Short mmCIF file of C-alpha atoms and ligand atoms in Angstrom, two decimals:
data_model
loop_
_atom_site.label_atom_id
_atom_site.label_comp_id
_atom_site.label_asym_id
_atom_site.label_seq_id
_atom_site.Cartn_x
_atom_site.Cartn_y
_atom_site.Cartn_z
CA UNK A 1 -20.18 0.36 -5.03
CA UNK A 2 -17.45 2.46 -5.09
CA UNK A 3 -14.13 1.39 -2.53
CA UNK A 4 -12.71 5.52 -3.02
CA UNK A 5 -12.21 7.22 0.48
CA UNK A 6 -14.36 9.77 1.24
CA UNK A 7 -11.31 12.21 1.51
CA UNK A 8 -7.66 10.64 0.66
CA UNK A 9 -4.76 13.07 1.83
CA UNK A 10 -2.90 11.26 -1.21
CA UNK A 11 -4.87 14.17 -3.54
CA UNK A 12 -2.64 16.63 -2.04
CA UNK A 13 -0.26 17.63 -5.21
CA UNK A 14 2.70 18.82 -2.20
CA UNK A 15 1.96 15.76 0.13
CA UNK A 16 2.33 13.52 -3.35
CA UNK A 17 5.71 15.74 -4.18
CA UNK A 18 7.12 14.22 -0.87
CA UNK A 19 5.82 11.26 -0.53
CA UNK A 20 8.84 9.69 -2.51
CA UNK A 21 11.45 11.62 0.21
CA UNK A 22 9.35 10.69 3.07
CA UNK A 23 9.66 7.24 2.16
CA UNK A 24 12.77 6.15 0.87
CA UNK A 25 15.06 2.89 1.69
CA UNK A 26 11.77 0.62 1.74
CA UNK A 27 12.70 -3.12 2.56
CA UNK A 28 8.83 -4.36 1.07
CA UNK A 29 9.93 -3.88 -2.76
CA UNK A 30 12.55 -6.40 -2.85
CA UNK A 31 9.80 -8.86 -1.39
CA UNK A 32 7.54 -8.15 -4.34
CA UNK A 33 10.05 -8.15 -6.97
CA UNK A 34 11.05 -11.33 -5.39
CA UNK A 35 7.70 -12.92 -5.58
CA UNK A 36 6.82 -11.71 -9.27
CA UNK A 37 9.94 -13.38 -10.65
CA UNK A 38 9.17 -16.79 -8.78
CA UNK A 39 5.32 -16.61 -9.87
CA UNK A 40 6.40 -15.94 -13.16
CA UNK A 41 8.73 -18.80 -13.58
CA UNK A 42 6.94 -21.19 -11.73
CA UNK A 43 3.94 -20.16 -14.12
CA UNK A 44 3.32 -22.36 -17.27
CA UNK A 45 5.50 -20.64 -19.65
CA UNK A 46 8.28 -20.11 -17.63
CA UNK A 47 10.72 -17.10 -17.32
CA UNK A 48 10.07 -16.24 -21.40
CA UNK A 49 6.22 -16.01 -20.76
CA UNK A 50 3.96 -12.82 -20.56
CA UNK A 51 3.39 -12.12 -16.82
CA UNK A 52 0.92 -9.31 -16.02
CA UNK A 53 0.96 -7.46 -12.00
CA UNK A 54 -1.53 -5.38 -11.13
CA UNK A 55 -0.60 -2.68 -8.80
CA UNK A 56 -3.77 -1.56 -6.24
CA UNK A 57 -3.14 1.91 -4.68
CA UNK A 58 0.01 2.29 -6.92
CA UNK A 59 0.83 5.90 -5.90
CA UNK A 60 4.44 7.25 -7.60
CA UNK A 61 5.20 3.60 -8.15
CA UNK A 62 8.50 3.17 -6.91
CA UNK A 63 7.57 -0.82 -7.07
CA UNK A 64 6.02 -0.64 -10.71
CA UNK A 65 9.08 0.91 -12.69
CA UNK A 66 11.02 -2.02 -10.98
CA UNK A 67 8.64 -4.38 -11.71
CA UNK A 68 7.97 -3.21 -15.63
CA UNK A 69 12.28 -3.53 -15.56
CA UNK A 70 12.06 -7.07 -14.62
CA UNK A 71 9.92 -7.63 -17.95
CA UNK A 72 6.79 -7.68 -16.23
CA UNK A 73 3.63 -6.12 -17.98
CA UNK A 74 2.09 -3.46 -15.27
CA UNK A 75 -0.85 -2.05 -14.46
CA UNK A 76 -1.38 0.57 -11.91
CA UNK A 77 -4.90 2.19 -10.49
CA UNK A 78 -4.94 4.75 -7.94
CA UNK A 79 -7.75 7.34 -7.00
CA UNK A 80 -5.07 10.25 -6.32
CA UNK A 81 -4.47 12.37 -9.78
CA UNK A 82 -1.92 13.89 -7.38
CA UNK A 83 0.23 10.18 -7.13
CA UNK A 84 -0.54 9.31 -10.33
CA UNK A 85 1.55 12.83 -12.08
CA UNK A 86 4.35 11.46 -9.81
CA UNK A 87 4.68 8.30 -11.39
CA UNK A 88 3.93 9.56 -14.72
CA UNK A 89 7.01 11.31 -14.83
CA UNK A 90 9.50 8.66 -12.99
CA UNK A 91 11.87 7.74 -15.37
CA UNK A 92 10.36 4.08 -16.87
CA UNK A 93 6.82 5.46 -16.12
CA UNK A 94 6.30 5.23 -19.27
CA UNK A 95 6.40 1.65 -18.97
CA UNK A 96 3.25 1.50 -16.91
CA UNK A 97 -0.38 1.30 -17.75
CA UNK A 98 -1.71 3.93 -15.32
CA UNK A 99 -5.37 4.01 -14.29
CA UNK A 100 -6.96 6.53 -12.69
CA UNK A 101 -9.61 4.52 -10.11
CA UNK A 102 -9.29 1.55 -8.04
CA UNK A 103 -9.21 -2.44 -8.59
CA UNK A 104 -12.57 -2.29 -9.99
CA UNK A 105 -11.53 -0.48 -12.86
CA UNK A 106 -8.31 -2.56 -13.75
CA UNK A 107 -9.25 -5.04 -16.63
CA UNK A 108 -10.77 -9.02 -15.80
CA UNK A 109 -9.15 -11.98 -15.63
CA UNK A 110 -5.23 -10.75 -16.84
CA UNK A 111 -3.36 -10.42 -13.81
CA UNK A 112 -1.55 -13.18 -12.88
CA UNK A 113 -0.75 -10.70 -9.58
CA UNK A 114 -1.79 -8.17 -7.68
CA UNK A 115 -0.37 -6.36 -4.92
CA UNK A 116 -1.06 -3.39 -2.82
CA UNK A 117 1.80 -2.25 -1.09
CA UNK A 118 2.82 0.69 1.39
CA UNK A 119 0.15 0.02 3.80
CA UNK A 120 -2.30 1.15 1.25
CA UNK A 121 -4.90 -1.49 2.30
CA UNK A 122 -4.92 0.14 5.58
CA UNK A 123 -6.76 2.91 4.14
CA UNK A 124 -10.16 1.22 2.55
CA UNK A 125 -11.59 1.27 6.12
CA UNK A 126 -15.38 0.87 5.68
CA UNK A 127 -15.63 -2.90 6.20
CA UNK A 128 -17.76 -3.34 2.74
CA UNK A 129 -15.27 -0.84 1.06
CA UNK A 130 -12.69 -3.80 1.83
CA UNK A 131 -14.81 -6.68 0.92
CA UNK A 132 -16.00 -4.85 -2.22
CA UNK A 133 -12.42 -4.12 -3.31
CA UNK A 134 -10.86 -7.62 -2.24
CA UNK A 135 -13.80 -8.85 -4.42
CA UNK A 136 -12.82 -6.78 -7.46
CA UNK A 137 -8.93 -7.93 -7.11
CA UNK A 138 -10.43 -11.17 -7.63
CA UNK A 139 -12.03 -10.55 -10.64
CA UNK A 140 -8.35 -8.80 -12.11
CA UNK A 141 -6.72 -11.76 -11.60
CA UNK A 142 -6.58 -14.96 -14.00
CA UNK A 143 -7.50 -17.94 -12.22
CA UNK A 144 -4.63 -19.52 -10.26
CA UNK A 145 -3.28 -15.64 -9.93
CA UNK A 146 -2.07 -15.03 -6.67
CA UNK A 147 -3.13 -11.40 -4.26
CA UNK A 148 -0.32 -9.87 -1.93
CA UNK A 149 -0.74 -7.71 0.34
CA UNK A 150 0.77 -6.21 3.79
CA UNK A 151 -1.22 -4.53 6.75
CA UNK A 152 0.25 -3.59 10.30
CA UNK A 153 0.18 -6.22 13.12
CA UNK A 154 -2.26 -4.36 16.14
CA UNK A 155 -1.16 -6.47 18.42
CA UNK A 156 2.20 -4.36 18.14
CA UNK A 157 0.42 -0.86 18.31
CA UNK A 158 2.43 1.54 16.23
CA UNK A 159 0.15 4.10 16.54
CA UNK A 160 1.63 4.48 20.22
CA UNK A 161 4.97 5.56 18.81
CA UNK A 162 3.45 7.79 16.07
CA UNK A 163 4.14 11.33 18.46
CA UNK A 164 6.04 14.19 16.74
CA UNK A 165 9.56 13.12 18.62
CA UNK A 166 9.59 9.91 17.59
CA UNK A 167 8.51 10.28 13.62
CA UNK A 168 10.40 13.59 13.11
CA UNK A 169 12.96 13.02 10.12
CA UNK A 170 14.67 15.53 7.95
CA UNK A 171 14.79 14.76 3.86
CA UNK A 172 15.90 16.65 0.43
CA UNK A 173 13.08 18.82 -0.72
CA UNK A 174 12.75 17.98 -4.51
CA UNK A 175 12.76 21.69 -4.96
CA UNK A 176 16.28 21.93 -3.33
CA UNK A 177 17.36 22.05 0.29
CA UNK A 178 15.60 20.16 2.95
CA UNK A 179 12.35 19.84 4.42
CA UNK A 180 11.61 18.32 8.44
CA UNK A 181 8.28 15.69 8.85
CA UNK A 182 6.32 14.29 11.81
CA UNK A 183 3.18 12.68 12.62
CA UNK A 184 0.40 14.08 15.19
CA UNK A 185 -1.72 11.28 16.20
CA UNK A 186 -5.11 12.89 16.32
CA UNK A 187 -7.41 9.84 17.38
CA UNK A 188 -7.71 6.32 18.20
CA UNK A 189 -11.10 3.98 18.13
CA UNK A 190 -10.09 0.20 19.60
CA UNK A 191 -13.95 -0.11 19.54
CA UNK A 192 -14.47 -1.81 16.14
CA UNK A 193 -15.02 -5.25 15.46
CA UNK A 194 -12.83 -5.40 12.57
CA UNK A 195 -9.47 -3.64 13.68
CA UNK A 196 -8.41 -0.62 15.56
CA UNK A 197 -8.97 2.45 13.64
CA UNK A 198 -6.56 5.52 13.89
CA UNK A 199 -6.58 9.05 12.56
CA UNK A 200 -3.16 11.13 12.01
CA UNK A 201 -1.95 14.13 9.87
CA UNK A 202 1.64 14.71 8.64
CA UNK A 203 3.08 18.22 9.44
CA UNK A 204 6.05 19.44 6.86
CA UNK A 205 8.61 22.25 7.97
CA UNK A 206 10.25 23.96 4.96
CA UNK A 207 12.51 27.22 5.85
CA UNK A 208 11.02 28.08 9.00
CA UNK A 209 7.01 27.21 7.85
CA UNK A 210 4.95 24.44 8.92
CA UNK A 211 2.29 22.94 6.62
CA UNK A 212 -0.38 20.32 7.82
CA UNK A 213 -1.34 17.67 5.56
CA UNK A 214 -4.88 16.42 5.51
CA UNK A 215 -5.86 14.14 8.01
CA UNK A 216 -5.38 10.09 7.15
CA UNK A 217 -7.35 7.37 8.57
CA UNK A 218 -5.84 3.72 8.45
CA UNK A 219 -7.56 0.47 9.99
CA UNK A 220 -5.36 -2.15 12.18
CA UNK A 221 -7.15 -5.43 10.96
CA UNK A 222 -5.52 -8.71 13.15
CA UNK A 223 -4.90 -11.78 11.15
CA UNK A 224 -7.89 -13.77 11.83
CA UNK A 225 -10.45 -10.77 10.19
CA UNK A 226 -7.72 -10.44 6.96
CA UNK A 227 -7.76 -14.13 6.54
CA UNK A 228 -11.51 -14.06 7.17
CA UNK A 229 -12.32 -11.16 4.06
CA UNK A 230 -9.58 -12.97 1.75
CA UNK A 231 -11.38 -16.09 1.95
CA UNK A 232 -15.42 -14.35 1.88
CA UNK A 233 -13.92 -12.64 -1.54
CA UNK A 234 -12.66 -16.31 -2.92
CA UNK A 235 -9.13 -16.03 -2.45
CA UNK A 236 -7.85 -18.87 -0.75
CA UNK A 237 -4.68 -17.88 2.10
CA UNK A 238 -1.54 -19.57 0.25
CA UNK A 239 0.81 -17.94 2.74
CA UNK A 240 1.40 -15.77 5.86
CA UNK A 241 4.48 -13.69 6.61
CA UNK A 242 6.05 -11.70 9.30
CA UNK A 243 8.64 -9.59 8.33
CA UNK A 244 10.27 -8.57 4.78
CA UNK A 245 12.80 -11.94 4.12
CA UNK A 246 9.13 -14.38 4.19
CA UNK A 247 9.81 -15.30 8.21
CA UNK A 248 6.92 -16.66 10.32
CA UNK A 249 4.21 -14.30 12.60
CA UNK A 250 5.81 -14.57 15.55
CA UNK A 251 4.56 -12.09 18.86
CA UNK A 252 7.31 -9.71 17.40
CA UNK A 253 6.11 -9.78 13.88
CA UNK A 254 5.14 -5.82 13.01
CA UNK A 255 3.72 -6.67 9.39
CA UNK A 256 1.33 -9.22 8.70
CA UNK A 257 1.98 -9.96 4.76
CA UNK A 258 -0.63 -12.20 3.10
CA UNK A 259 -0.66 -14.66 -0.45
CA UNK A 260 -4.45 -15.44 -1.33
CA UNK A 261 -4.72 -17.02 -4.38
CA UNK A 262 -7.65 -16.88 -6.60
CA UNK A 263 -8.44 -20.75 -7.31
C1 SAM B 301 0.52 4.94 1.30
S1 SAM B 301 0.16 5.10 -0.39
C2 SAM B 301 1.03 3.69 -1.04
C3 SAM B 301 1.46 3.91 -2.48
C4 SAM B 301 2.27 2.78 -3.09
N1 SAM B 301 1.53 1.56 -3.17
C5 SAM B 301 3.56 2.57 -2.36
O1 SAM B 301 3.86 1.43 -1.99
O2 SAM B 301 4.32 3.51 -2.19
C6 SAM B 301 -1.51 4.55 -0.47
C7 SAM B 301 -2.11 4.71 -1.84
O3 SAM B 301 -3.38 4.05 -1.85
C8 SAM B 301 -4.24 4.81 -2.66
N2 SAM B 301 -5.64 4.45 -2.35
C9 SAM B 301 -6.43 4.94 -1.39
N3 SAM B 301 -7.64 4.37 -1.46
C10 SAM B 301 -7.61 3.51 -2.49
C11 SAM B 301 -8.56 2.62 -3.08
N4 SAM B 301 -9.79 2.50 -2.62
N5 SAM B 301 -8.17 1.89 -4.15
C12 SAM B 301 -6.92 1.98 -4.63
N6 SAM B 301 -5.99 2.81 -4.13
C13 SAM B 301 -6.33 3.55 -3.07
C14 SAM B 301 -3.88 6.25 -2.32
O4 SAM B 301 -4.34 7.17 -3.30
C15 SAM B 301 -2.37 6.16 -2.22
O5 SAM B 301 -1.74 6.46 -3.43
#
């Protein structure tokens, strides 16, 4: 079965072109630089040996040109064409394996991680869309290869704050000059079993015209229904973080960041 959205606002070529400006100074790439270079030298060969990450939802791939300049082999699938040109042209892209798809397409048994990074597992929101997926980033990795993954705590509701006053920001257009952003929180379902599910669009203001993106859906899952699906797909929860430098869930904690390693 396929894990693709039915409509992913990460096919817009212009929402792709700002995606990069929208979401600069990111704390989460440190954390997943950090934890390639310890898997890899706690791995068998050490520091010298062929390490292989697999990056799920890779979009422009801010995270994989770092990651293929730390020596790491990289792979990165994403469904968006529109992400994909991005990171095709980044400076290093080259670098990078890119794959048009999702995890199922990604080859078995070499990576010795994966990760899927800027909230990107928020978006497979079907329930067996998740399980299917979580399933196939089992059968990427090499046995003993470790999943990584973050998702937004729900019992800290960001979607609350999402209004057009509080997300406005103003960025460099890549075409020159600036452009303004916000969010418009268009609906909320707390009905679910499996997490709160929330629809937005992003509006863009460039030289006095506004441009709404396509509408994105993300799913809230809380802790107990991530660790559930990690273990259902095989994975066995090495370790649970709250925040960006590997603290503890506390009743602060706005990212839930999870280690499952395939045994
Ligand atoms: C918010 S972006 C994150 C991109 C990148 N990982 C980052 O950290 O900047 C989410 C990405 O997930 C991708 N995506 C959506 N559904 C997916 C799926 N089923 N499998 C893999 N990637 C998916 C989108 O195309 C998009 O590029």
């Amino acid at each position: 079965m396929s894990t693709l959205p039915s409509t992913n606002p990460y096919e817009d070529p212009e929402s792709a072109r700002l995606y990069d400006a929208e979401n600069s100074g990111r704390e989460d790439v440190e954390f997943y630089r950090r934890l390639a270079r310890e898997l890899r030298d706690a791995a068998a060969g050490g520091a010298g040996a062929p390490f292989t990450v697999l990056d799920i939802g890779c979009g422009t791939v801010v995270l994989g040109v770092d990651l293929a300049a730390d020596g790491h082999r990289v792979i990165g699938v994403d469904p968006a064409e529109a992400m994909l040109q991005i990171a095709r042209t980044r400076p290093g892209g080259e670098r990078v394996t890119w794959i048009l798809g999702s995890a199922d397409a990604a080859p078995e048994g070499e990576a010795d991680l994966a990760v899927m990074t800027g909230h990107a597992a928020q978006q497979i929101v079907p329930a067996d869309a998740w399980r299917t997926l979580l399933r196939d980033a089992h059968r990427a990795l090499r046995p003993g290869g470790m999943l990584a993954f973050e998702s937004r705590d729900p019992r800290r509701r960001a979607w609350e704050r999402w209004t057009p006053e509080s997300t406005r920001g103003t960025f460099p257009h890549p075409d020159g000059g600036e452009f303004t952003s916000w969010v418009e929180l268009l609906e909320v379902d707390e009905s679910g079993a499996d997490g709160v599910v929330e629809t937005h669009r992003g509006v863009t203001e460039r030289e006095g015209s506004a441009r709404r993106g396509a509408e994105e859906t993300l799913i809230f899952r809380p802790l107990d229904v991530l660790r559930a699906d990690l273990e259902s797909a095989g994975f066995a929860v090495e370790q649970v973080c709250g925040d960006w430098s590997g603290g503890p869930i506390t009743d602060a904690t706005a990212e839930l960041i999870l280690l499952g390693r395939r045994p």
